[in-house]
CSV table of C-alpha atoms and ligand atoms in Angstrom, one decimal:
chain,number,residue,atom,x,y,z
A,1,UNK,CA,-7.1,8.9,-84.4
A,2,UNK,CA,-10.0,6.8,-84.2
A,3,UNK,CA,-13.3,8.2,-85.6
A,4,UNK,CA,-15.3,5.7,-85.2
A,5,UNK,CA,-18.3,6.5,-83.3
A,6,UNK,CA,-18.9,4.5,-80.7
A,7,UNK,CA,-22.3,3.5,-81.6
A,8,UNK,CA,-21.0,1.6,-84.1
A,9,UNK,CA,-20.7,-2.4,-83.8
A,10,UNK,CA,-17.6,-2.9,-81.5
A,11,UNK,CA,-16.0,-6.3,-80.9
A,12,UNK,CA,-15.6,-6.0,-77.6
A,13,UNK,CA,-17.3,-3.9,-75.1
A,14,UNK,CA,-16.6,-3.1,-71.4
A,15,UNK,CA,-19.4,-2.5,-68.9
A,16,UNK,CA,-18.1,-0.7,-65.7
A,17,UNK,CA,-20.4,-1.7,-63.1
A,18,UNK,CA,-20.8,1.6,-60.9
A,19,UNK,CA,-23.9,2.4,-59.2
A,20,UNK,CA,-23.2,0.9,-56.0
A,21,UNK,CA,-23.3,3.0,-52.8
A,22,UNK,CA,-20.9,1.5,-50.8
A,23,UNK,CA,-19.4,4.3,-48.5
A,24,UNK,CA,-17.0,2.3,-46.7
A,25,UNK,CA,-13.7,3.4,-47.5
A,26,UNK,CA,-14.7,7.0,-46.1
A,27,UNK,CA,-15.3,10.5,-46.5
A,28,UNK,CA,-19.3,9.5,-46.9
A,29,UNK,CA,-19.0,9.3,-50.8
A,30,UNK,CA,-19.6,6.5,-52.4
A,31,UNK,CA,-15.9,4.7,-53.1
A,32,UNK,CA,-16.1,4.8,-56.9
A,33,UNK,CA,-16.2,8.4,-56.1
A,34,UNK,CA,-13.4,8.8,-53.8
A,35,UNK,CA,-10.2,11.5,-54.8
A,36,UNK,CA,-7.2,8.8,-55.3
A,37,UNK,CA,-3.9,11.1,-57.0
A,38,UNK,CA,-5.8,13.7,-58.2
A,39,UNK,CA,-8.4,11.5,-60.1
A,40,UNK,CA,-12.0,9.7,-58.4
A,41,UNK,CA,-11.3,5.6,-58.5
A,42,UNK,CA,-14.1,5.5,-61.5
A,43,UNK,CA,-11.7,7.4,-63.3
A,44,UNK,CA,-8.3,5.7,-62.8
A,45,UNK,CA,-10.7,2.5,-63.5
A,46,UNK,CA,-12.0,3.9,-66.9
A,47,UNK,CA,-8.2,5.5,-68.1
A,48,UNK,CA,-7.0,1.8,-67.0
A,49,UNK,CA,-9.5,-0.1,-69.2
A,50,UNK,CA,-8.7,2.3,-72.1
A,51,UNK,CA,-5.1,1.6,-71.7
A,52,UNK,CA,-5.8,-2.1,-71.6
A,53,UNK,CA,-7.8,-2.2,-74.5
A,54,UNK,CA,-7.8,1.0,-76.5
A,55,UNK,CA,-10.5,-0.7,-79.0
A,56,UNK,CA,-12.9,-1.4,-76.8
A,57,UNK,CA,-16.6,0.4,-75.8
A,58,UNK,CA,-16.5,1.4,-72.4
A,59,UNK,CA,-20.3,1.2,-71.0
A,60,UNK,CA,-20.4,3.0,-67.3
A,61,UNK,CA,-23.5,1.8,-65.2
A,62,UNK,CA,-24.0,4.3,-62.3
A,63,UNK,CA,-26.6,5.4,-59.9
A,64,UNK,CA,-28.8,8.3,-61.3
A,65,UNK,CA,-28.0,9.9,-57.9
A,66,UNK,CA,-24.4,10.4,-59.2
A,67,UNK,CA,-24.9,12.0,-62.4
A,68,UNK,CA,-23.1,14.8,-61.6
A,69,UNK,CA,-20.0,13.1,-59.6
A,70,UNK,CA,-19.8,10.7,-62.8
A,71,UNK,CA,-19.7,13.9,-65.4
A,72,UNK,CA,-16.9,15.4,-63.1
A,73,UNK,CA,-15.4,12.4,-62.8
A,74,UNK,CA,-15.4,11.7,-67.0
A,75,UNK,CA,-14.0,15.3,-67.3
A,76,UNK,CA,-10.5,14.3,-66.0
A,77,UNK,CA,-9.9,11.5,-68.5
A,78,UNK,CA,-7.8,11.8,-72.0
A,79,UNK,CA,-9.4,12.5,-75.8
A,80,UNK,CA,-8.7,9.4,-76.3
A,81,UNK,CA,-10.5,7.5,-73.6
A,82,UNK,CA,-13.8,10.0,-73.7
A,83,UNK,CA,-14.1,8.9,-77.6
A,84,UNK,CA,-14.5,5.3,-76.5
A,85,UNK,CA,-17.0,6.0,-73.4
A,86,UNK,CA,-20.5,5.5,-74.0
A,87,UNK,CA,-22.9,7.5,-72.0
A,88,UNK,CA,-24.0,6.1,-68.9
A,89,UNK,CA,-26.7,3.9,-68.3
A,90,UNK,CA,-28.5,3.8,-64.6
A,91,UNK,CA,-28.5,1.1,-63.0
A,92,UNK,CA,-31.3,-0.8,-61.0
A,93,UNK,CA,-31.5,-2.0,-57.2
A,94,UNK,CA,-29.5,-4.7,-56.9
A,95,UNK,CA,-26.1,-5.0,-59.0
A,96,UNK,CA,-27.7,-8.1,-61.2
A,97,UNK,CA,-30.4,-5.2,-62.1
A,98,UNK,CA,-27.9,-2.7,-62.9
A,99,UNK,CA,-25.8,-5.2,-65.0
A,100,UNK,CA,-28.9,-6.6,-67.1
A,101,UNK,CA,-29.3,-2.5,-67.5
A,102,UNK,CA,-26.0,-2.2,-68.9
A,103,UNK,CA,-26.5,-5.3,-71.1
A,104,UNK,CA,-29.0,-4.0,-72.5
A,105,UNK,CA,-28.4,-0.8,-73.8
A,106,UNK,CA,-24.9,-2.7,-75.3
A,107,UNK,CA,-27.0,-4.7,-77.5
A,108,UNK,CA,-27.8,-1.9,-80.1
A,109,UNK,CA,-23.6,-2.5,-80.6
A,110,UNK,CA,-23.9,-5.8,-80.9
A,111,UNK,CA,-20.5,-6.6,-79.5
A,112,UNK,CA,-18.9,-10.0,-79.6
A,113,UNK,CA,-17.4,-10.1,-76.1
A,114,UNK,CA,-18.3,-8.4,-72.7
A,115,UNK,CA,-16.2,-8.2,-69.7
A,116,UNK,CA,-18.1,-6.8,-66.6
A,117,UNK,CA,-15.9,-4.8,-64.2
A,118,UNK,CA,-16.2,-3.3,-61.0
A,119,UNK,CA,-15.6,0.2,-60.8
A,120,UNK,CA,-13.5,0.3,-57.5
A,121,UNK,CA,-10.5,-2.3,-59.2
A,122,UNK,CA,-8.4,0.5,-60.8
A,123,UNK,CA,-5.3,-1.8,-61.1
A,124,UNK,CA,-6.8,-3.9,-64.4
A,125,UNK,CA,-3.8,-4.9,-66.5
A,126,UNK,CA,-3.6,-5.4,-70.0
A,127,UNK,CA,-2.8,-8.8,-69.8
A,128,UNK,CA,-5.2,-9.6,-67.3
A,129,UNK,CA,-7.8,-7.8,-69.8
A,130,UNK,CA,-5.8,-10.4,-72.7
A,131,UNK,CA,-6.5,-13.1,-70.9
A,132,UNK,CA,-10.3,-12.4,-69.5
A,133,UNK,CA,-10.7,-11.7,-73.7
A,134,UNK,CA,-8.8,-14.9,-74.9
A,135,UNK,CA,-11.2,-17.0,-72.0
A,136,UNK,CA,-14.5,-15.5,-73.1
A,137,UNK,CA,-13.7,-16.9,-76.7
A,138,UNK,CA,-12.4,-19.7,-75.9
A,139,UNK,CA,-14.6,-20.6,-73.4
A,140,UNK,CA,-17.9,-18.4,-73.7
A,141,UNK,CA,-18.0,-17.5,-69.7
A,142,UNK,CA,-15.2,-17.2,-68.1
A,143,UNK,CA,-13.9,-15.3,-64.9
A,144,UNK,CA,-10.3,-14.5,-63.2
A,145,UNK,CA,-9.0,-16.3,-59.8
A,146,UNK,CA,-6.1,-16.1,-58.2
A,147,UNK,CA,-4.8,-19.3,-55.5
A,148,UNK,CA,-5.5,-18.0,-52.1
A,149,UNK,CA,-3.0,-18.4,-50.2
A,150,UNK,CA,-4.7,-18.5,-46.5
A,151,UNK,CA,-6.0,-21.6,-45.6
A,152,UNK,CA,-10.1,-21.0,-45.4
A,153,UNK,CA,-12.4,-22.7,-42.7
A,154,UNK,CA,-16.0,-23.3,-42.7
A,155,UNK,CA,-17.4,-22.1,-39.5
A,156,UNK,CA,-20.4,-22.9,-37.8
A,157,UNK,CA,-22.8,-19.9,-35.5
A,158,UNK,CA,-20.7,-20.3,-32.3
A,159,UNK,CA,-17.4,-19.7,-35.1
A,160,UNK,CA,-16.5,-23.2,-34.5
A,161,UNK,CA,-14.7,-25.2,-37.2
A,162,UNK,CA,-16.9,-27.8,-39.8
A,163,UNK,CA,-14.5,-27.7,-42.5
A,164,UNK,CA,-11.2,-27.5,-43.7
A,165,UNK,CA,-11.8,-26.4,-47.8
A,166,UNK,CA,-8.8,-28.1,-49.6
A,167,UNK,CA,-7.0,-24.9,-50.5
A,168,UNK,CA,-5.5,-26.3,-53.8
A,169,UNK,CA,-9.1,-26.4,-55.5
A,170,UNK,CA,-10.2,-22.8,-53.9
A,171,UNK,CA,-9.6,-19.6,-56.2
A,172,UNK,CA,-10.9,-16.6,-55.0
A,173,UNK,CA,-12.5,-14.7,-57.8
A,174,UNK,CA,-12.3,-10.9,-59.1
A,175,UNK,CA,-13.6,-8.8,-62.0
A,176,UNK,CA,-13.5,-8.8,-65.4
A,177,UNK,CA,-15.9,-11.5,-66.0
A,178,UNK,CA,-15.5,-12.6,-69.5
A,179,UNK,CA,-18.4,-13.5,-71.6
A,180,UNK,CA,-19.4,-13.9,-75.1
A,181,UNK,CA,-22.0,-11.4,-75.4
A,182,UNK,CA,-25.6,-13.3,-76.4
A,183,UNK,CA,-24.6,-16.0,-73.8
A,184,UNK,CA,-24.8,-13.3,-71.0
A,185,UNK,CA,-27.5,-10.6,-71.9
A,186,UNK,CA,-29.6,-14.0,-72.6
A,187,UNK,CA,-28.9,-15.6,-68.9
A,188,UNK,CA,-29.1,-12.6,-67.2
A,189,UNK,CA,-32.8,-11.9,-69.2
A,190,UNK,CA,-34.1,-15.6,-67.9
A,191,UNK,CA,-33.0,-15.0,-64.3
A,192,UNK,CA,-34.9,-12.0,-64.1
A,193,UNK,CA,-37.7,-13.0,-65.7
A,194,UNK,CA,-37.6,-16.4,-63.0
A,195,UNK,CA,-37.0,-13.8,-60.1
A,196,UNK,CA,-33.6,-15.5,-59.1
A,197,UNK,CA,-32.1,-13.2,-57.3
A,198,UNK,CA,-29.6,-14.5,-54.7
A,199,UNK,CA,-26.7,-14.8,-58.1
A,200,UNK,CA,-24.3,-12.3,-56.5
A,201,UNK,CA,-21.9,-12.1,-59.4
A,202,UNK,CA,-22.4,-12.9,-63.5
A,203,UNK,CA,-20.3,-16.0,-62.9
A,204,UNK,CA,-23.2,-17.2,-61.4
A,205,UNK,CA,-26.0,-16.2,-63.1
A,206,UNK,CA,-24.1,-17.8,-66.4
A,207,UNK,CA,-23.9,-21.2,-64.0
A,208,UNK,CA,-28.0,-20.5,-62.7
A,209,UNK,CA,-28.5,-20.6,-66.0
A,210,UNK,CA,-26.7,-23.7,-67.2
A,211,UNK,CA,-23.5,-22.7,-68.7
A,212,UNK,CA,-20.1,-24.2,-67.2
A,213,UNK,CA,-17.7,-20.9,-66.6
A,214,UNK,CA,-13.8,-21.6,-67.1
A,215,UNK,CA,-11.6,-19.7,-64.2
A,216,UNK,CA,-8.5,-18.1,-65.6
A,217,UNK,CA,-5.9,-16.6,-64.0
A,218,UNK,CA,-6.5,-13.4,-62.3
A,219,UNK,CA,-4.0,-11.1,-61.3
A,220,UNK,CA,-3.1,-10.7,-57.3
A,221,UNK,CA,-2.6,-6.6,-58.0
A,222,UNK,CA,-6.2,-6.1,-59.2
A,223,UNK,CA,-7.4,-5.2,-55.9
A,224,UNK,CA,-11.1,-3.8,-55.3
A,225,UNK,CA,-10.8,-0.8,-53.2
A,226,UNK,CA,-13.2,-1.7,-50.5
A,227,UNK,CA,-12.0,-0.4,-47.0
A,228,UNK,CA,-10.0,2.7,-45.7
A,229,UNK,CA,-7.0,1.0,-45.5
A,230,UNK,CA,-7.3,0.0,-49.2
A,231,UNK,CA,-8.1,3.7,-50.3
A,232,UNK,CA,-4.4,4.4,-49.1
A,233,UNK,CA,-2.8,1.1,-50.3
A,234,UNK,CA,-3.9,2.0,-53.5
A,235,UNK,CA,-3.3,5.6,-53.6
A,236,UNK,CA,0.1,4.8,-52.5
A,237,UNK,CA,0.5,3.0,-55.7
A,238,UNK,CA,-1.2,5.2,-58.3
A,239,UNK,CA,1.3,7.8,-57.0
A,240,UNK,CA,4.2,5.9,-56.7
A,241,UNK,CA,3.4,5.3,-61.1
A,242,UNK,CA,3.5,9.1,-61.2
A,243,UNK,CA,7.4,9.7,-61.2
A,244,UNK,CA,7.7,12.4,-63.7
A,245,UNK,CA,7.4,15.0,-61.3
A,246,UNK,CA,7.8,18.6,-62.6
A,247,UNK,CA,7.7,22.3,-61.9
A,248,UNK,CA,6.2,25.3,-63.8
A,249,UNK,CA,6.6,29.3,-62.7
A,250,UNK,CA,4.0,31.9,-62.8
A,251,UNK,CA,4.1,35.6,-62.8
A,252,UNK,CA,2.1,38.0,-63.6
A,253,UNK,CA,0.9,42.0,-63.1
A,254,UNK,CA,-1.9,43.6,-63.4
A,255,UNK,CA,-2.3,47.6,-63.3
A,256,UNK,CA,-4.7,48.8,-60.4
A,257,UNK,CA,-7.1,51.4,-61.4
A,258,UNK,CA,-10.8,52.6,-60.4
A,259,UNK,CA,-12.7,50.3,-58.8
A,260,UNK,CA,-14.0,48.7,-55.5
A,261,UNK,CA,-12.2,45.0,-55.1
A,262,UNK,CA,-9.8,43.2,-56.2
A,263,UNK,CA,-9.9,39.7,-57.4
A,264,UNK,CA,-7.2,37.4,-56.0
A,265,UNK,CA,-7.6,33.6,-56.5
A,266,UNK,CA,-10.8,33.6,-56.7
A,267,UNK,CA,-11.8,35.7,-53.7
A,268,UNK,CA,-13.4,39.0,-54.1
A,269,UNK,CA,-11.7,41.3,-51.4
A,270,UNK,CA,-13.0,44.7,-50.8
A,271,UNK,CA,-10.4,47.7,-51.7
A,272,UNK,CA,-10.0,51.2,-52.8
A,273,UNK,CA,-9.2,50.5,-56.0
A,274,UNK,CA,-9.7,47.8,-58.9
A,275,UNK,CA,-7.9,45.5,-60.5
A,276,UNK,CA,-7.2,46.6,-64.8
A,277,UNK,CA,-7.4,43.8,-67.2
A,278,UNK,CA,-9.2,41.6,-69.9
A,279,UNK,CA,-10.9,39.2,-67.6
A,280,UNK,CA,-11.5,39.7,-64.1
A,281,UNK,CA,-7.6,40.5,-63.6
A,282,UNK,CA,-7.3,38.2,-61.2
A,283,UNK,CA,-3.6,38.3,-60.8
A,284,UNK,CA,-3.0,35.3,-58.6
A,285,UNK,CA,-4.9,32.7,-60.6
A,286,UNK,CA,-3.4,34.3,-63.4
A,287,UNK,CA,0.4,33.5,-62.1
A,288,UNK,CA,-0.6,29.5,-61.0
A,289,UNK,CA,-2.3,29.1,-64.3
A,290,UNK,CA,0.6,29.7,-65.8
A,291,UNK,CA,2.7,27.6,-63.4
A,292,UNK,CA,0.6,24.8,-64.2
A,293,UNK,CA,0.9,25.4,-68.1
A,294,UNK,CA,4.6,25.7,-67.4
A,295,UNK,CA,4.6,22.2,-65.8
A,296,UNK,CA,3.2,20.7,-68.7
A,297,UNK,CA,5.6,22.4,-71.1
A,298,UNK,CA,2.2,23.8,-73.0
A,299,UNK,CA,2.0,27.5,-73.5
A,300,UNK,CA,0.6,29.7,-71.5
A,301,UNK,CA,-2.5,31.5,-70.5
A,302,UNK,CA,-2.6,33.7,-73.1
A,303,UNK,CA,-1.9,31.1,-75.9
A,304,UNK,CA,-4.8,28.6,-74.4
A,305,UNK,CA,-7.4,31.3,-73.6
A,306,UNK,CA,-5.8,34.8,-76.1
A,307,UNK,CA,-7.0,38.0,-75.0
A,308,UNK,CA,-8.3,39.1,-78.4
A,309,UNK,CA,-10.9,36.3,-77.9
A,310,UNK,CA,-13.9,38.1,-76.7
A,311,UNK,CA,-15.1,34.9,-74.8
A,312,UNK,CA,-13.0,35.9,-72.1
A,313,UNK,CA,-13.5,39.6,-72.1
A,314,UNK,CA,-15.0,39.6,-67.8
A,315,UNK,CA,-14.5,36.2,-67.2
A,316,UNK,CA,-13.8,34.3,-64.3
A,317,UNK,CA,-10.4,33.9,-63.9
A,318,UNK,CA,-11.1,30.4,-62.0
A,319,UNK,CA,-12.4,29.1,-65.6
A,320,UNK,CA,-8.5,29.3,-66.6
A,321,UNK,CA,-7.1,27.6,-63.4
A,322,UNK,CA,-9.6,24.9,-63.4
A,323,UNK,CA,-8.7,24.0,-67.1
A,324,UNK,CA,-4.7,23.9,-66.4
A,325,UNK,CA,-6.3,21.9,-63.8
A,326,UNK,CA,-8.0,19.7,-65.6
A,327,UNK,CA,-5.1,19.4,-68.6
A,328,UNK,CA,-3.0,17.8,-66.1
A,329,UNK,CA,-5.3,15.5,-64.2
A,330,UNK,CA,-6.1,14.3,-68.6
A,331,UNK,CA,-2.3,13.7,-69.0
A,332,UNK,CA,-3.3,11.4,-66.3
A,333,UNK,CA,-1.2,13.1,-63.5
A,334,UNK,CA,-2.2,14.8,-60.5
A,335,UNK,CA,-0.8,18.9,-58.7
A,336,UNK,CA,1.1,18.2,-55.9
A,337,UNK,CA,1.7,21.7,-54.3
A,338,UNK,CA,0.5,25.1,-55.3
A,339,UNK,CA,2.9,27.6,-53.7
A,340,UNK,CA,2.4,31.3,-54.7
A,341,UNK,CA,3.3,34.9,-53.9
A,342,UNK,CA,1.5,38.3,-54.1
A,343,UNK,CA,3.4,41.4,-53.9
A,344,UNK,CA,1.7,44.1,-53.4
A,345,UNK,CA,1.3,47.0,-50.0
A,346,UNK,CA,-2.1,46.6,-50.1
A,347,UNK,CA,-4.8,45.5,-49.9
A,348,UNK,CA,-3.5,43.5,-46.8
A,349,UNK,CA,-3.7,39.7,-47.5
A,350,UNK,CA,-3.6,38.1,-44.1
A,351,UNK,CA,-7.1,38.1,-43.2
A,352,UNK,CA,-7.6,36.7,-46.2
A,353,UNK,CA,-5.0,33.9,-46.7
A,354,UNK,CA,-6.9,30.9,-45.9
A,355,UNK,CA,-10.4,31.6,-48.0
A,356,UNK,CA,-7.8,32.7,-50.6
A,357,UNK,CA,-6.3,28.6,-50.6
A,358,UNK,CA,-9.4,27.1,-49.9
A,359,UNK,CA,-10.9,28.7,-53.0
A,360,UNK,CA,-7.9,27.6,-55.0
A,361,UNK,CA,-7.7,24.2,-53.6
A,362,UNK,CA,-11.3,23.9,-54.9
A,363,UNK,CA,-10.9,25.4,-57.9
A,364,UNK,CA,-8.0,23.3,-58.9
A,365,UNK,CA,-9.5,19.8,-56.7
A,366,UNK,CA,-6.5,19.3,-54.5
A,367,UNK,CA,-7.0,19.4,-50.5
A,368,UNK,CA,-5.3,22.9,-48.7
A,369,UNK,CA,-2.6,21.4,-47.2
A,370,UNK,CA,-1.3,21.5,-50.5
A,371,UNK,CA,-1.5,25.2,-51.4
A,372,UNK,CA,0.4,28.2,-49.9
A,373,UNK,CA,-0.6,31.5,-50.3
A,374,UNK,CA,2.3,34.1,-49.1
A,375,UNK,CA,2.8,38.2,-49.0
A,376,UNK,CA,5.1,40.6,-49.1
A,377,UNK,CA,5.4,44.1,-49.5
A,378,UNK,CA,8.3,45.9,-52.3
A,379,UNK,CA,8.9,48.3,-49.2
A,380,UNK,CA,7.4,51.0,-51.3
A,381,UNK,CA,9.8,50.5,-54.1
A,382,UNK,CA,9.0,50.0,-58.0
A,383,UNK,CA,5.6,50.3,-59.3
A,384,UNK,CA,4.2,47.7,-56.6
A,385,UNK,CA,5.4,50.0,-53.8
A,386,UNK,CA,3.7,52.8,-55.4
A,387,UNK,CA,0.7,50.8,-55.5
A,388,UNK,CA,0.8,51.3,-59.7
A,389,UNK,CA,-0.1,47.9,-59.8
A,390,UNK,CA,-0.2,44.0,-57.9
A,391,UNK,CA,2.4,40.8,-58.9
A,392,UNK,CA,2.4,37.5,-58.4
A,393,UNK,CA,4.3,34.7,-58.7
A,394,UNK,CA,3.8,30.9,-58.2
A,395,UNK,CA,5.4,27.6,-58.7
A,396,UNK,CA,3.4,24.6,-58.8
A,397,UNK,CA,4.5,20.8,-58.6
A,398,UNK,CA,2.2,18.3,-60.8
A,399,UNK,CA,3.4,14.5,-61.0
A,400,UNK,CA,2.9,12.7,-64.2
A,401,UNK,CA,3.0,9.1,-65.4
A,402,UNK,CA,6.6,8.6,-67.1
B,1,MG,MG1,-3.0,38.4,-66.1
């Protein structure tokens, strides 16, 4: 285990450019913030980096708009990964602002190398991250290409042909950018302080400001999630890594005793009677909680959150399920279904099936078409038909990286 703290002077640091607000690959968010396999793409970039380069300092820019999305986001990565995270700078107006930002709160750390990253490439490998590394020392700037393999004409305004760029000298370029760290926070210091603004990457500023930048070999499966269509592509891919795909059960009981509503995955529904137990006695979170444990082959609800704690003495029974939750999205895995089963004669749970899976589909982060909520009766046999007491049971599905 490394104690380090990251304030300490690190060789190498990573700043994760993500405080752009590009919405374009849908559902109004901005991208880096998008749900790909049960994790946002900042996350899968972060965990990537980590895996990459377990050393390094991981420096997040983001917009101060997103603090909240970026601390929910954080919450889903490993021990391991959080101890190397430094806390998140906000960036500026234009990404050159938002770098320099970063840059310079990594100067306190004084690290020897940089590599700039954008937040929507979650595919970074660790031998592109080798590489961008062995480049910036070798060279003091350096950035990945890859050959493009389209031929690329020049067009004019009427998107008529003026050139033909000879494709063996074209590379088109990606992220990390590789520099040795003075070189960059100084270049990126003197083109703001001579307002030139039109550098749209750190390549460039490094070239504005004299410096000749080596290209190195990128890596044709580091995308950057930009459209729709790449949202899936790369989802596709994060879950075709997750083929450890497992099952847990759930049951539990709880007696029912005086009282006015029951709690039942999450939902409070009206009744003649209460639910008994330590927390809320909420019997169906209680029953996937312990599915999801039972997935991960660790413990159970009552070993992770015991009953003689008096922490939990009322609670919310939605703390537990988010936190199975949450301890498989941090083994870096993602729930695939939710299926569960109350047995009970009443209260009826029909009318209340659907706000019953949308509150556990937002409790646990996954969309409702992945959780079922069922309902039967004992026919008035054993302690459920004689209304003693409520069951549940529930089997979930989580995939994990092998
Ligand atoms: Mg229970």
């Amino acid at each position: 285990m490394n104690l380090r703290p990251p304030s300490a002077s690190a060789e190498l640091a990573i700043l994760v450019v993500a405080a752009g607000r590009g919405a374009r690959a849908g559902d109004g968010l901005p991208k880096q913030y998008r749900n790909l396999a049960g994790r946002t793409v900042l996350a899968h970039t972060l965990a990537a980096l980590h895996r990459a380069a377990p050393e390094a300092l991981i420096a997040p820019v983001i917009h101060p708009d997103d603090l909240e999305l970026y601390q929910a986001s954080v919450a889903a990565l490993d021990a391991s990964a959080a101890r190397r995270l430094k806390a998140p700078v906000f960036g500026g107006a234009t990404r050159q602002d938002s770098v320099r930002a970063g840059l310079e709160a990594l100067e306190a750390d004084r690290p020897g190398v940089v590599l700039i990253h954008d937040a929507a490439r979650v595919f970074a490998s660790k031998a592109l991250i080798e590489r961008a590394i062995f480049a910036a020392t070798a060279h003091g700037a350096a950035i990945p290409g890859v050959a493009v393999t389209d031929t690329i004409k020049e067009i004019d305004a009427d998107c008529a042909i003026v050139a033909t760029a000879p494709r063996a000298r074209l590379r088109a370029v990606q992220t990390p950018q590789a520099f040795d760290f003075e070189l960059i926070l100084s270049a990126h210091r003197k083109a703001a302080a001579a307002g030139a603004v039109e550098l749209t990457d750190d390549a460039a500023i490094a070239e504005w400001a004299g410096h000749r930048v080596h290209v190195f070999e990128g890596d044709t499966g580091n995308m950057k999630i930009t459209s729709a269509g790449d949202v899936g592509l790369a989802e596709a891919r994060l879950i075709r890594d997750l083929q450890d795909i497992r099952t847990g059960q759930g049951y539990d009981v709880h007696a029912l005793g005086p009282g006015d509503h029951v709690w039942l995955g999450g939902v409070k529904v009206t009744h003649d009677q209460g639910l008994v137990g330590h927390s809320d006695a909420d019997v169906l979170s209680h029953a996937i909680t312990d599915a999801l444990f039972g997935a991960l082959a660790d413990g159970d609800i009552g070993s992770h959150f015991p009953p003689s704690d008096p922490q939990w003495r009322g609670a919310a029974s939605k703390i537990f399920l988010a936190a199975a939750a949450a301890n498989v999205r941090a083994r870096g895995g993602m729930i695939a279904h939710i299926d569960a089963t109350l047995v009970c004669e009443r209260p009826k749970v029909g009318p209340h099936r659907d706000a019953i899976r949308y509150s556990i589909a937002a409790i646990v982060d996954i969309p409702v078409e992945r959780v079922a909520v069922k309902a039967t009766t004992s026919e008035r046999l054993g302690f459920t038909g004689r209304e003693e007491g409520i069951a549940a049971m529930a089997i979930a599905t989580i995939r994990l990286p092998l």
